[in-house]
mmCIF file with all atom_site columns, C-alpha atoms in Angstrom:
data_model
loop_
_atom_site.group_PDB
_atom_site.id
_atom_site.type_symbol
_atom_site.label_atom_id
_atom_site.label_alt_id
_atom_site.label_comp_id
_atom_site.label_asym_id
_atom_site.label_entity_id
_atom_site.label_seq_id
_atom_site.pdbx_PDB_ins_code
_atom_site.Cartn_x
_atom_site.Cartn_y
_atom_site.Cartn_z
_atom_site.occupancy
_atom_site.B_iso_or_equiv
_atom_site.pdbx_formal_charge
_atom_site.auth_seq_id
_atom_site.auth_comp_id
_atom_site.auth_asym_id
_atom_site.auth_atom_id
_atom_site.pdbx_PDB_model_num
ATOM 1   C CA . MET J 1 1   ? -17.227 -5.298  -7.920  1.00 0.00 ? 238 MET J CA 1
ATOM 2   C CA . THR J 1 2   ? -16.497 -8.537  -9.730  1.00 0.00 ? 239 THR J CA 1
ATOM 3   C CA . ASN J 1 3   ? -13.017 -9.778  -9.019  1.00 0.00 ? 240 ASN J CA 1
ATOM 4   C CA . ARG J 1 4   ? -11.656 -11.363 -12.196 1.00 0.00 ? 241 ARG J CA 1
ATOM 5   C CA . VAL J 1 5   ? -9.198  -14.144 -11.454 1.00 0.00 ? 242 VAL J CA 1
ATOM 6   C CA . ARG J 1 6   ? -6.462  -13.107 -13.829 1.00 0.00 ? 243 ARG J CA 1
ATOM 7   C CA . LEU J 1 7   ? -3.376  -10.982 -13.669 1.00 0.00 ? 244 LEU J CA 1
ATOM 8   C CA . ARG J 1 8   ? -3.196  -7.764  -15.613 1.00 0.00 ? 245 ARG J CA 1
ATOM 9   C CA . ARG J 1 9   ? -1.164  -8.056  -18.764 1.00 0.00 ? 246 ARG J CA 1
ATOM 10  C CA . ASN J 1 10  ? 2.117   -6.291  -18.206 1.00 0.00 ? 247 ASN J CA 1
ATOM 11  C CA . PRO J 1 11  ? 5.621   -7.560  -17.411 1.00 0.00 ? 248 PRO J CA 1
ATOM 12  C CA . ARG J 1 12  ? 6.086   -5.508  -14.259 1.00 0.00 ? 249 ARG J CA 1
ATOM 13  C CA . GLN J 1 13  ? 3.143   -7.117  -12.480 1.00 0.00 ? 250 GLN J CA 1
ATOM 14  C CA . ARG J 1 14  ? 4.507   -10.552 -13.269 1.00 0.00 ? 251 ARG J CA 1
ATOM 15  C CA . MET J 1 15  ? 7.631   -9.533  -11.359 1.00 0.00 ? 252 MET J CA 1
ATOM 16  C CA . ALA J 1 16  ? 5.824   -7.725  -8.552  1.00 0.00 ? 253 ALA J CA 1
ATOM 17  C CA . VAL J 1 17  ? 3.248   -10.336 -7.603  1.00 0.00 ? 254 VAL J CA 1
ATOM 18  C CA . PRO J 1 18  ? 5.563   -13.365 -7.163  1.00 0.00 ? 255 PRO J CA 1
ATOM 19  C CA . ALA J 1 19  ? 8.070   -11.217 -5.291  1.00 0.00 ? 256 ALA J CA 1
ATOM 20  C CA . ALA J 1 20  ? 5.381   -9.954  -2.943  1.00 0.00 ? 257 ALA J CA 1
ATOM 21  C CA . ALA J 1 21  ? 3.952   -13.435 -2.440  1.00 0.00 ? 258 ALA J CA 1
ATOM 22  C CA . ALA J 1 22  ? 7.361   -14.835 -1.548  1.00 0.00 ? 259 ALA J CA 1
ATOM 23  C CA . LEU J 1 23  ? 7.849   -12.203 1.145   1.00 0.00 ? 260 LEU J CA 1
ATOM 24  C CA . MET J 1 24  ? 4.280   -12.026 2.481   1.00 0.00 ? 261 MET J CA 1
ATOM 25  C CA . VAL J 1 25  ? 4.677   -14.553 5.318   1.00 0.00 ? 262 VAL J CA 1
ATOM 26  C CA . VAL J 1 26  ? 7.825   -12.764 6.517   1.00 0.00 ? 263 VAL J CA 1
ATOM 27  C CA . LEU J 1 27  ? 6.289   -9.317  6.228   1.00 0.00 ? 264 LEU J CA 1
ATOM 28  C CA . LEU J 1 28  ? 3.194   -10.340 8.189   1.00 0.00 ? 265 LEU J CA 1
ATOM 29  C CA . ALA J 1 29  ? 5.295   -11.265 11.213  1.00 0.00 ? 266 ALA J CA 1
ATOM 30  C CA . GLY J 1 30  ? 4.479   -7.851  12.695  1.00 0.00 ? 267 GLY J CA 1
ATOM 31  C CA . CYS J 1 31  ? 0.726   -8.418  12.322  1.00 0.00 ? 268 CYS J CA 1
ATOM 32  C CA . ALA J 1 32  ? -1.455  -10.592 14.501  1.00 0.00 ? 269 ALA J CA 1
ATOM 33  C CA . GLY J 1 33  ? -3.143  -12.048 11.430  1.00 0.00 ? 270 GLY J CA 1
ATOM 34  C CA . GLY J 1 34  ? -1.756  -13.890 8.421   1.00 0.00 ? 271 GLY J CA 1
ATOM 35  C CA . PRO J 1 35  ? -2.355  -14.098 4.671   1.00 0.00 ? 272 PRO J CA 1
ATOM 36  C CA . GLU J 1 36  ? -5.696  -15.805 5.232   1.00 0.00 ? 273 GLU J CA 1
ATOM 37  C CA . ALA J 1 37  ? -6.928  -12.647 6.980   1.00 0.00 ? 274 ALA J CA 1
ATOM 38  C CA . LEU J 1 38  ? -6.899  -10.636 3.745   1.00 0.00 ? 275 LEU J CA 1
ATOM 39  C CA . THR J 1 39  ? -10.437 -9.633  2.824   1.00 0.00 ? 276 THR J CA 1
ATOM 40  C CA . THR J 1 40  ? -11.866 -9.761  -0.670  1.00 0.00 ? 277 THR J CA 1
ATOM 41  C CA . ALA J 1 41  ? -14.582 -7.741  -2.335  1.00 0.00 ? 278 ALA J CA 1
ATOM 42  C CA . GLY J 1 42  ? -18.001 -8.614  -0.952  1.00 0.00 ? 279 GLY J CA 1
ATOM 43  C CA . ALA J 1 43  ? -16.625 -10.753 1.881   1.00 0.00 ? 280 ALA J CA 1
ATOM 44  C CA . PRO J 1 44  ? -17.671 -9.943  5.462   1.00 0.00 ? 281 PRO J CA 1
ATOM 45  C CA . GLN J 1 45  ? -14.999 -8.089  7.412   1.00 0.00 ? 282 GLN J CA 1
ATOM 46  C CA . PRO J 1 46  ? -14.808 -8.806  11.163  1.00 0.00 ? 283 PRO J CA 1
ATOM 47  C CA . PRO J 1 47  ? -14.206 -5.862  13.487  1.00 0.00 ? 284 PRO J CA 1
ATOM 48  C CA . SER J 1 48  ? -10.550 -5.226  14.291  1.00 0.00 ? 285 SER J CA 1
ATOM 49  C CA . ALA J 1 49  ? -8.577  -2.678  16.256  1.00 0.00 ? 286 ALA J CA 1
ATOM 50  C CA . THR J 1 50  ? -6.456  -2.028  13.162  1.00 0.00 ? 287 THR J CA 1
ATOM 51  C CA . ALA J 1 51  ? -9.202  -2.255  10.547  1.00 0.00 ? 288 ALA J CA 1
ATOM 52  C CA . ALA J 1 52  ? -9.872  0.859   8.486   1.00 0.00 ? 289 ALA J CA 1
ATOM 53  C CA . SER J 1 53  ? -12.142 3.191   10.451  1.00 0.00 ? 290 SER J CA 1
ATOM 54  C CA . PRO J 1 54  ? -12.699 6.956   10.803  1.00 0.00 ? 291 PRO J CA 1
ATOM 55  C CA . ALA J 1 55  ? -10.326 8.826   13.081  1.00 0.00 ? 292 ALA J CA 1
ATOM 56  C CA . ALA J 1 56  ? -11.481 9.131   16.657  1.00 0.00 ? 293 ALA J CA 1
ATOM 57  C CA . SER J 1 57  ? -10.860 12.861  16.426  1.00 0.00 ? 294 SER J CA 1
ATOM 58  C CA . GLU J 1 58  ? -11.193 15.119  13.394  1.00 0.00 ? 295 GLU J CA 1
ATOM 59  C CA . GLY J 1 59  ? -7.875  16.699  14.345  1.00 0.00 ? 296 GLY J CA 1
ATOM 60  C CA . THR J 1 60  ? -5.764  13.554  14.370  1.00 0.00 ? 297 THR J CA 1
ATOM 61  C CA . PRO J 1 61  ? -5.052  10.664  11.987  1.00 0.00 ? 298 PRO J CA 1
ATOM 62  C CA . SER J 1 62  ? -6.483  7.262   12.850  1.00 0.00 ? 299 SER J CA 1
ATOM 63  C CA . ALA J 1 63  ? -4.310  4.473   14.221  1.00 0.00 ? 300 ALA J CA 1
ATOM 64  C CA . SER J 1 64  ? -4.600  2.663   10.886  1.00 0.00 ? 301 SER J CA 1
ATOM 65  C CA . ALA J 1 65  ? -3.293  5.673   8.963   1.00 0.00 ? 302 ALA J CA 1
ATOM 66  C CA . LYS J 1 66  ? -0.407  6.137   11.397  1.00 0.00 ? 303 LYS J CA 1
ATOM 67  C CA . MET J 1 67  ? 0.581   2.497   10.902  1.00 0.00 ? 304 MET J CA 1
ATOM 68  C CA . VAL J 1 68  ? 2.380   3.437   7.662   1.00 0.00 ? 305 VAL J CA 1
ATOM 69  C CA . CYS J 1 69  ? 4.971   5.300   9.762   1.00 0.00 ? 306 CYS J CA 1
ATOM 70  C CA . GLU J 1 70  ? 5.293   2.879   12.669  1.00 0.00 ? 307 GLU J CA 1
ATOM 71  C CA . ASP J 1 71  ? 7.418   -0.161  13.475  1.00 0.00 ? 308 ASP J CA 1
ATOM 72  C CA . GLU J 1 72  ? 5.378   -2.728  11.510  1.00 0.00 ? 309 GLU J CA 1
ATOM 73  C CA . THR J 1 73  ? 5.835   -0.915  8.222   1.00 0.00 ? 310 THR J CA 1
ATOM 74  C CA . ARG J 1 74  ? 9.373   0.267   8.987   1.00 0.00 ? 311 ARG J CA 1
ATOM 75  C CA . ASN J 1 75  ? 10.473  -3.296  9.778   1.00 0.00 ? 312 ASN J CA 1
ATOM 76  C CA . ASN J 1 76  ? 8.873   -4.599  6.580   1.00 0.00 ? 313 ASN J CA 1
ATOM 77  C CA . ILE J 1 77  ? 10.845  -2.069  4.532   1.00 0.00 ? 314 ILE J CA 1
ATOM 78  C CA . VAL J 1 78  ? 14.051  -3.095  6.293   1.00 0.00 ? 315 VAL J CA 1
ATOM 79  C CA . LYS J 1 79  ? 13.349  -6.761  5.485   1.00 0.00 ? 316 LYS J CA 1
ATOM 80  C CA . ILE J 1 80  ? 12.466  -6.182  1.831   1.00 0.00 ? 317 ILE J CA 1
ATOM 81  C CA . LEU J 1 81  ? 15.641  -4.181  1.161   1.00 0.00 ? 318 LEU J CA 1
ATOM 82  C CA . SER J 1 82  ? 17.897  -5.989  3.687   1.00 0.00 ? 319 SER J CA 1
ATOM 83  C CA . LEU J 1 83  ? 18.858  -2.663  5.254   1.00 0.00 ? 320 LEU J CA 1
ATOM 84  C CA . ALA J 1 84  ? 21.482  -2.587  7.988   1.00 0.00 ? 321 ALA J CA 1
ATOM 85  C CA . THR J 1 85  ? 19.607  0.057   9.986   1.00 0.00 ? 322 THR J CA 1
ATOM 86  C CA . ALA J 1 86  ? 16.037  1.305   10.113  1.00 0.00 ? 323 ALA J CA 1
ATOM 87  C CA . PRO J 1 87  ? 15.456  4.435   7.997   1.00 0.00 ? 324 PRO J CA 1
ATOM 88  C CA . ARG J 1 88  ? 14.570  7.795   9.533   1.00 0.00 ? 325 ARG J CA 1
ATOM 89  C CA . THR J 1 89  ? 11.032  9.059   8.955   1.00 0.00 ? 326 THR J CA 1
ATOM 90  C CA . THR J 1 90  ? 9.196   12.378  8.868   1.00 0.00 ? 327 THR J CA 1
ATOM 91  C CA . ASP J 1 91  ? 5.423   12.649  8.921   1.00 0.00 ? 328 ASP J CA 1
ATOM 92  C CA . SER J 1 92  ? 2.660   15.196  8.457   1.00 0.00 ? 329 SER J CA 1
ATOM 93  C CA . TRP J 1 93  ? -1.127  15.454  8.775   1.00 0.00 ? 330 TRP J CA 1
ATOM 94  C CA . ALA J 1 94  ? -3.133  17.988  6.773   1.00 0.00 ? 331 ALA J CA 1
ATOM 95  C CA . SER J 1 95  ? -6.548  17.989  5.100   1.00 0.00 ? 332 SER J CA 1
ATOM 96  C CA . LYS J 1 96  ? -7.201  14.420  6.288   1.00 0.00 ? 333 LYS J CA 1
ATOM 97  C CA . LEU J 1 97  ? -4.022  13.234  4.523   1.00 0.00 ? 334 LEU J CA 1
ATOM 98  C CA . TYR J 1 98  ? -1.374  11.481  6.612   1.00 0.00 ? 335 TYR J CA 1
ATOM 99  C CA . THR J 1 99  ? 2.045   11.346  4.928   1.00 0.00 ? 336 THR J CA 1
ATOM 100 C CA . CYS J 1 100 ? 5.159   9.470   6.026   1.00 0.00 ? 337 CYS J CA 1
ATOM 101 C CA . THR J 1 101 ? 8.476   9.851   4.200   1.00 0.00 ? 338 THR J CA 1
ATOM 102 C CA . TYR J 1 102 ? 11.202  7.251   4.671   1.00 0.00 ? 339 TYR J CA 1
ATOM 103 C CA . ALA J 1 103 ? 14.765  8.500   4.150   1.00 0.00 ? 340 ALA J CA 1
ATOM 104 C CA . LEU J 1 104 ? 16.139  5.395   2.431   1.00 0.00 ? 341 LEU J CA 1
ATOM 105 C CA . PRO J 1 105 ? 19.811  5.229   1.384   1.00 0.00 ? 342 PRO J CA 1
ATOM 106 C CA . ALA J 1 106 ? 18.689  5.239   -2.268  1.00 0.00 ? 343 ALA J CA 1
ATOM 107 C CA . GLY J 1 107 ? 16.234  8.129   -1.882  1.00 0.00 ? 344 GLY J CA 1
ATOM 108 C CA . PRO J 1 108 ? 12.854  9.022   -0.342  1.00 0.00 ? 345 PRO J CA 1
ATOM 109 C CA . LEU J 1 109 ? 9.941   6.599   -0.169  1.00 0.00 ? 346 LEU J CA 1
ATOM 110 C CA . VAL J 1 110 ? 6.600   8.312   0.497   1.00 0.00 ? 347 VAL J CA 1
ATOM 111 C CA . LEU J 1 111 ? 3.589   6.542   1.998   1.00 0.00 ? 348 LEU J CA 1
ATOM 112 C CA . SER J 1 112 ? 0.319   8.413   2.404   1.00 0.00 ? 349 SER J CA 1
ATOM 113 C CA . VAL J 1 113 ? -3.188  7.647   3.628   1.00 0.00 ? 350 VAL J CA 1
ATOM 114 C CA . LYS J 1 114 ? -6.165  9.836   2.760   1.00 0.00 ? 351 LYS J CA 1
ATOM 115 C CA . GLU J 1 115 ? -9.072  9.462   5.163   1.00 0.00 ? 352 GLU J CA 1
ATOM 116 C CA . ALA J 1 116 ? -12.373 10.085  3.385   1.00 0.00 ? 353 ALA J CA 1
ATOM 117 C CA . ALA J 1 117 ? -15.751 10.601  5.030   1.00 0.00 ? 354 ALA J CA 1
ATOM 118 C CA . ASP J 1 118 ? -17.108 7.264   3.781   1.00 0.00 ? 355 ASP J CA 1
ATOM 119 C CA . PRO J 1 119 ? -16.352 4.531   1.206   1.00 0.00 ? 356 PRO J CA 1
ATOM 120 C CA . ALA J 1 120 ? -18.166 6.394   -1.579  1.00 0.00 ? 357 ALA J CA 1
ATOM 121 C CA . ALA J 1 121 ? -16.066 9.512   -1.003  1.00 0.00 ? 358 ALA J CA 1
ATOM 122 C CA . ALA J 1 122 ? -12.950 7.358   -0.854  1.00 0.00 ? 359 ALA J CA 1
ATOM 123 C CA . ARG J 1 123 ? -13.772 5.799   -4.221  1.00 0.00 ? 360 ARG J CA 1
ATOM 124 C CA . ALA J 1 124 ? -14.387 9.235   -5.750  1.00 0.00 ? 361 ALA J CA 1
ATOM 125 C CA . TYR J 1 125 ? -11.005 10.444  -4.468  1.00 0.00 ? 362 TYR J CA 1
ATOM 126 C CA . PHE J 1 126 ? -9.348  7.282   -5.785  1.00 0.00 ? 363 PHE J CA 1
ATOM 127 C CA . ASP J 1 127 ? -10.939 7.699   -9.226  1.00 0.00 ? 364 ASP J CA 1
ATOM 128 C CA . ALA J 1 128 ? -9.842  11.336  -9.432  1.00 0.00 ? 365 ALA J CA 1
ATOM 129 C CA . LEU J 1 129 ? -6.308  10.381  -8.418  1.00 0.00 ? 366 LEU J CA 1
ATOM 130 C CA . ALA J 1 130 ? -6.187  7.644   -11.053 1.00 0.00 ? 367 ALA J CA 1
ATOM 131 C CA . SER J 1 131 ? -7.377  10.079  -13.725 1.00 0.00 ? 368 SER J CA 1
ATOM 132 C CA . SER J 1 132 ? -4.772  12.689  -12.774 1.00 0.00 ? 369 SER J CA 1
ATOM 133 C CA . THR J 1 133 ? -1.833  10.269  -12.483 1.00 0.00 ? 370 THR J CA 1
ATOM 134 C CA . ALA J 1 134 ? 0.273   9.996   -15.624 1.00 0.00 ? 371 ALA J CA 1
ATOM 135 C CA . SER J 1 135 ? 0.582   6.490   -17.084 1.00 0.00 ? 372 SER J CA 1
ATOM 136 C CA . SER J 1 136 ? -1.779  4.958   -14.510 1.00 0.00 ? 373 SER J CA 1
ATOM 137 C CA . ARG J 1 137 ? -3.224  1.511   -15.160 1.00 0.00 ? 374 ARG J CA 1
ATOM 138 C CA . PRO J 1 138 ? -5.505  -0.699  -13.083 1.00 0.00 ? 375 PRO J CA 1
ATOM 139 C CA . ILE J 1 139 ? -4.169  -3.527  -10.982 1.00 0.00 ? 376 ILE J CA 1
ATOM 140 C CA . GLU J 1 140 ? -6.551  -6.368  -11.751 1.00 0.00 ? 377 GLU J CA 1
ATOM 141 C CA . GLY J 1 141 ? -7.323  -9.970  -10.875 1.00 0.00 ? 378 GLY J CA 1
ATOM 142 C CA . MET J 1 142 ? -5.643  -11.620 -7.913  1.00 0.00 ? 379 MET J CA 1
ATOM 143 C CA . ALA J 1 143 ? -3.032  -8.861  -7.662  1.00 0.00 ? 380 ALA J CA 1
ATOM 144 C CA . ASN J 1 144 ? -5.542  -6.255  -6.459  1.00 0.00 ? 381 ASN J CA 1
ATOM 145 C CA . LEU J 1 145 ? -6.439  -8.348  -3.366  1.00 0.00 ? 382 LEU J CA 1
ATOM 146 C CA . GLY J 1 146 ? -10.107 -7.601  -4.013  1.00 0.00 ? 383 GLY J CA 1
ATOM 147 C CA . PHE J 1 147 ? -9.705  -3.818  -3.736  1.00 0.00 ? 384 PHE J CA 1
ATOM 148 C CA . PRO J 1 148 ? -9.761  -1.088  -6.396  1.00 0.00 ? 385 PRO J CA 1
ATOM 149 C CA . ALA J 1 149 ? -6.104  -0.391  -7.208  1.00 0.00 ? 386 ALA J CA 1
ATOM 150 C CA . PHE J 1 150 ? -3.850  1.167   -9.814  1.00 0.00 ? 387 PHE J CA 1
ATOM 151 C CA . GLU J 1 151 ? -0.158  1.639   -10.477 1.00 0.00 ? 388 GLU J CA 1
ATOM 152 C CA . SER J 1 152 ? 1.905   4.147   -12.424 1.00 0.00 ? 389 SER J CA 1
ATOM 153 C CA . THR J 1 153 ? 4.909   3.404   -14.581 1.00 0.00 ? 390 THR J CA 1
ATOM 154 C CA . ALA J 1 154 ? 6.855   5.920   -12.458 1.00 0.00 ? 391 ALA J CA 1
ATOM 155 C CA . GLY J 1 155 ? 6.769   3.501   -9.517  1.00 0.00 ? 392 GLY J CA 1
ATOM 156 C CA . SER J 1 156 ? 3.725   4.193   -7.358  1.00 0.00 ? 393 SER J CA 1
ATOM 157 C CA . VAL J 1 157 ? 0.735   2.066   -6.359  1.00 0.00 ? 394 VAL J CA 1
ATOM 158 C CA . VAL J 1 158 ? -2.618  3.129   -4.910  1.00 0.00 ? 395 VAL J CA 1
ATOM 159 C CA . PHE J 1 159 ? -5.283  1.008   -3.185  1.00 0.00 ? 396 PHE J CA 1
ATOM 160 C CA . VAL J 1 160 ? -8.635  1.990   -1.705  1.00 0.00 ? 397 VAL J CA 1
ATOM 161 C CA . LYS J 1 161 ? -10.133 0.092   1.243   1.00 0.00 ? 398 LYS J CA 1
ATOM 162 C CA . ASP J 1 162 ? -13.243 1.260   3.038   1.00 0.00 ? 399 ASP J CA 1
ATOM 163 C CA . ASN J 1 163 ? -12.737 4.996   3.715   1.00 0.00 ? 400 ASN J CA 1
ATOM 164 C CA . PHE J 1 164 ? -8.940  4.878   3.254   1.00 0.00 ? 401 PHE J CA 1
ATOM 165 C CA . ILE J 1 165 ? -6.841  5.521   0.155   1.00 0.00 ? 402 ILE J CA 1
ATOM 166 C CA . LEU J 1 166 ? -3.311  4.161   0.508   1.00 0.00 ? 403 LEU J CA 1
ATOM 167 C CA . LYS J 1 167 ? -0.545  5.398   -1.793  1.00 0.00 ? 404 LYS J CA 1
ATOM 168 C CA . VAL J 1 168 ? 3.033   4.116   -1.860  1.00 0.00 ? 405 VAL J CA 1
ATOM 169 C CA . ASP J 1 169 ? 5.239   6.332   -4.011  1.00 0.00 ? 406 ASP J CA 1
ATOM 170 C CA . ALA J 1 170 ? 8.673   4.962   -4.922  1.00 0.00 ? 407 ALA J CA 1
ATOM 171 C CA . ALA J 1 171 ? 9.138   7.220   -7.963  1.00 0.00 ? 408 ALA J CA 1
ATOM 172 C CA . ALA J 1 172 ? 12.208  8.960   -6.483  1.00 0.00 ? 409 ALA J CA 1
ATOM 173 C CA . LEU J 1 173 ? 14.038  5.649   -6.008  1.00 0.00 ? 410 LEU J CA 1
ATOM 174 C CA . PRO J 1 174 ? 16.344  3.928   -8.530  1.00 0.00 ? 411 PRO J CA 1
ATOM 175 C CA . ALA J 1 175 ? 14.851  1.482   -11.031 1.00 0.00 ? 412 ALA J CA 1
ATOM 176 C CA . SER J 1 176 ? 16.402  -1.471  -9.148  1.00 0.00 ? 413 SER J CA 1
ATOM 177 C CA . LEU J 1 177 ? 16.581  -1.809  -5.359  1.00 0.00 ? 414 LEU J CA 1
ATOM 178 C CA . GLY J 1 178 ? 18.106  -4.036  -2.705  1.00 0.00 ? 415 GLY J CA 1
ATOM 179 C CA . PRO J 1 179 ? 20.297  -7.131  -2.955  1.00 0.00 ? 416 PRO J CA 1
ATOM 180 C CA . HIS J 1 180 ? 17.714  -8.939  -5.095  1.00 0.00 ? 417 HIS J CA 1
ATOM 181 C CA . GLY J 1 181 ? 17.312  -6.107  -7.599  1.00 0.00 ? 418 GLY J CA 1
ATOM 182 C CA . VAL J 1 182 ? 13.571  -5.648  -7.022  1.00 0.00 ? 419 VAL J CA 1
ATOM 183 C CA . THR J 1 183 ? 12.022  -2.984  -9.260  1.00 0.00 ? 420 THR J CA 1
ATOM 184 C CA . ARG J 1 184 ? 10.710  0.152   -7.560  1.00 0.00 ? 421 ARG J CA 1
ATOM 185 C CA . GLY J 1 185 ? 7.203   -0.738  -8.756  1.00 0.00 ? 422 GLY J CA 1
ATOM 186 C CA . ALA J 1 186 ? 7.430   -4.207  -7.214  1.00 0.00 ? 423 ALA J CA 1
ATOM 187 C CA . PHE J 1 187 ? 8.832   -2.685  -4.024  1.00 0.00 ? 424 PHE J CA 1
ATOM 188 C CA . ALA J 1 188 ? 5.943   -0.213  -3.781  1.00 0.00 ? 425 ALA J CA 1
ATOM 189 C CA . TYR J 1 189 ? 3.478   -3.069  -4.324  1.00 0.00 ? 426 TYR J CA 1
ATOM 190 C CA . GLU J 1 190 ? 5.083   -5.208  -1.604  1.00 0.00 ? 427 GLU J CA 1
ATOM 191 C CA . VAL J 1 191 ? 4.979   -2.381  0.929   1.00 0.00 ? 428 VAL J CA 1
ATOM 192 C CA . ALA J 1 192 ? 1.354   -1.550  0.074   1.00 0.00 ? 429 ALA J CA 1
ATOM 193 C CA . THR J 1 193 ? 0.113   -5.131  0.309   1.00 0.00 ? 430 THR J CA 1
ATOM 194 C CA . ALA J 1 194 ? 1.853   -5.624  3.664   1.00 0.00 ? 431 ALA J CA 1
ATOM 195 C CA . VAL J 1 195 ? 0.017   -2.556  5.025   1.00 0.00 ? 432 VAL J CA 1
ATOM 196 C CA . LEU J 1 196 ? -3.290  -3.806  3.619   1.00 0.00 ? 433 LEU J CA 1
ATOM 197 C CA . ALA J 1 197 ? -2.744  -7.197  5.213   1.00 0.00 ? 434 ALA J CA 1
ATOM 198 C CA . CYS J 1 198 ? -2.353  -5.583  8.627   1.00 0.00 ? 435 CYS J CA 1
ATOM 199 C CA . TRP J 1 199 ? -5.453  -3.426  8.048   1.00 0.00 ? 436 TRP J CA 1
ATOM 200 C CA . SER J 1 200 ? -7.453  -6.525  7.122   1.00 0.00 ? 437 SER J CA 1
ATOM 201 C CA . GLU J 1 201 ? -6.408  -8.812  9.959   1.00 0.00 ? 438 GLU J CA 1
#
């Protein structure tokens, strides 16, 4: 895939990308790596304990999938929204889909990771999801971090990396969040890119 060095042409991305960039160093505090560890399309990816990989057992989600419901991600959400306490979570695992719902004061935030058999199957799942999602549009240029990605106007973002499809769904949240009034779309993007950074370290 050729990564075009340009941002997609819509106002919400122009808000999301600078906001995410400003917080990235803080959000990566829970990861061993840093922003330079983000991989890009076609670049070699060193082995990592948290890199995307198939689950060790067919009956359980991989450690990378479970990361969306663990302390690293929970702490990032607390930092982005300046929450006084960490939100409660509920999770589930069915049909190779791991789902974690955060009970935020403003409403539920849903993170999910679909584990496909291989990268080709992951891309097919991603493409089908993009086609079936209302008002979806590609995230392009530097904002996609070198991975296939799309967003919806409702406030969700989806990325595919290796055999994983990551979705952050903030559609049930208000249009503006936190003390800095971040949009729900920008918030979903920030959470997703922080997870991807940890996967890519």
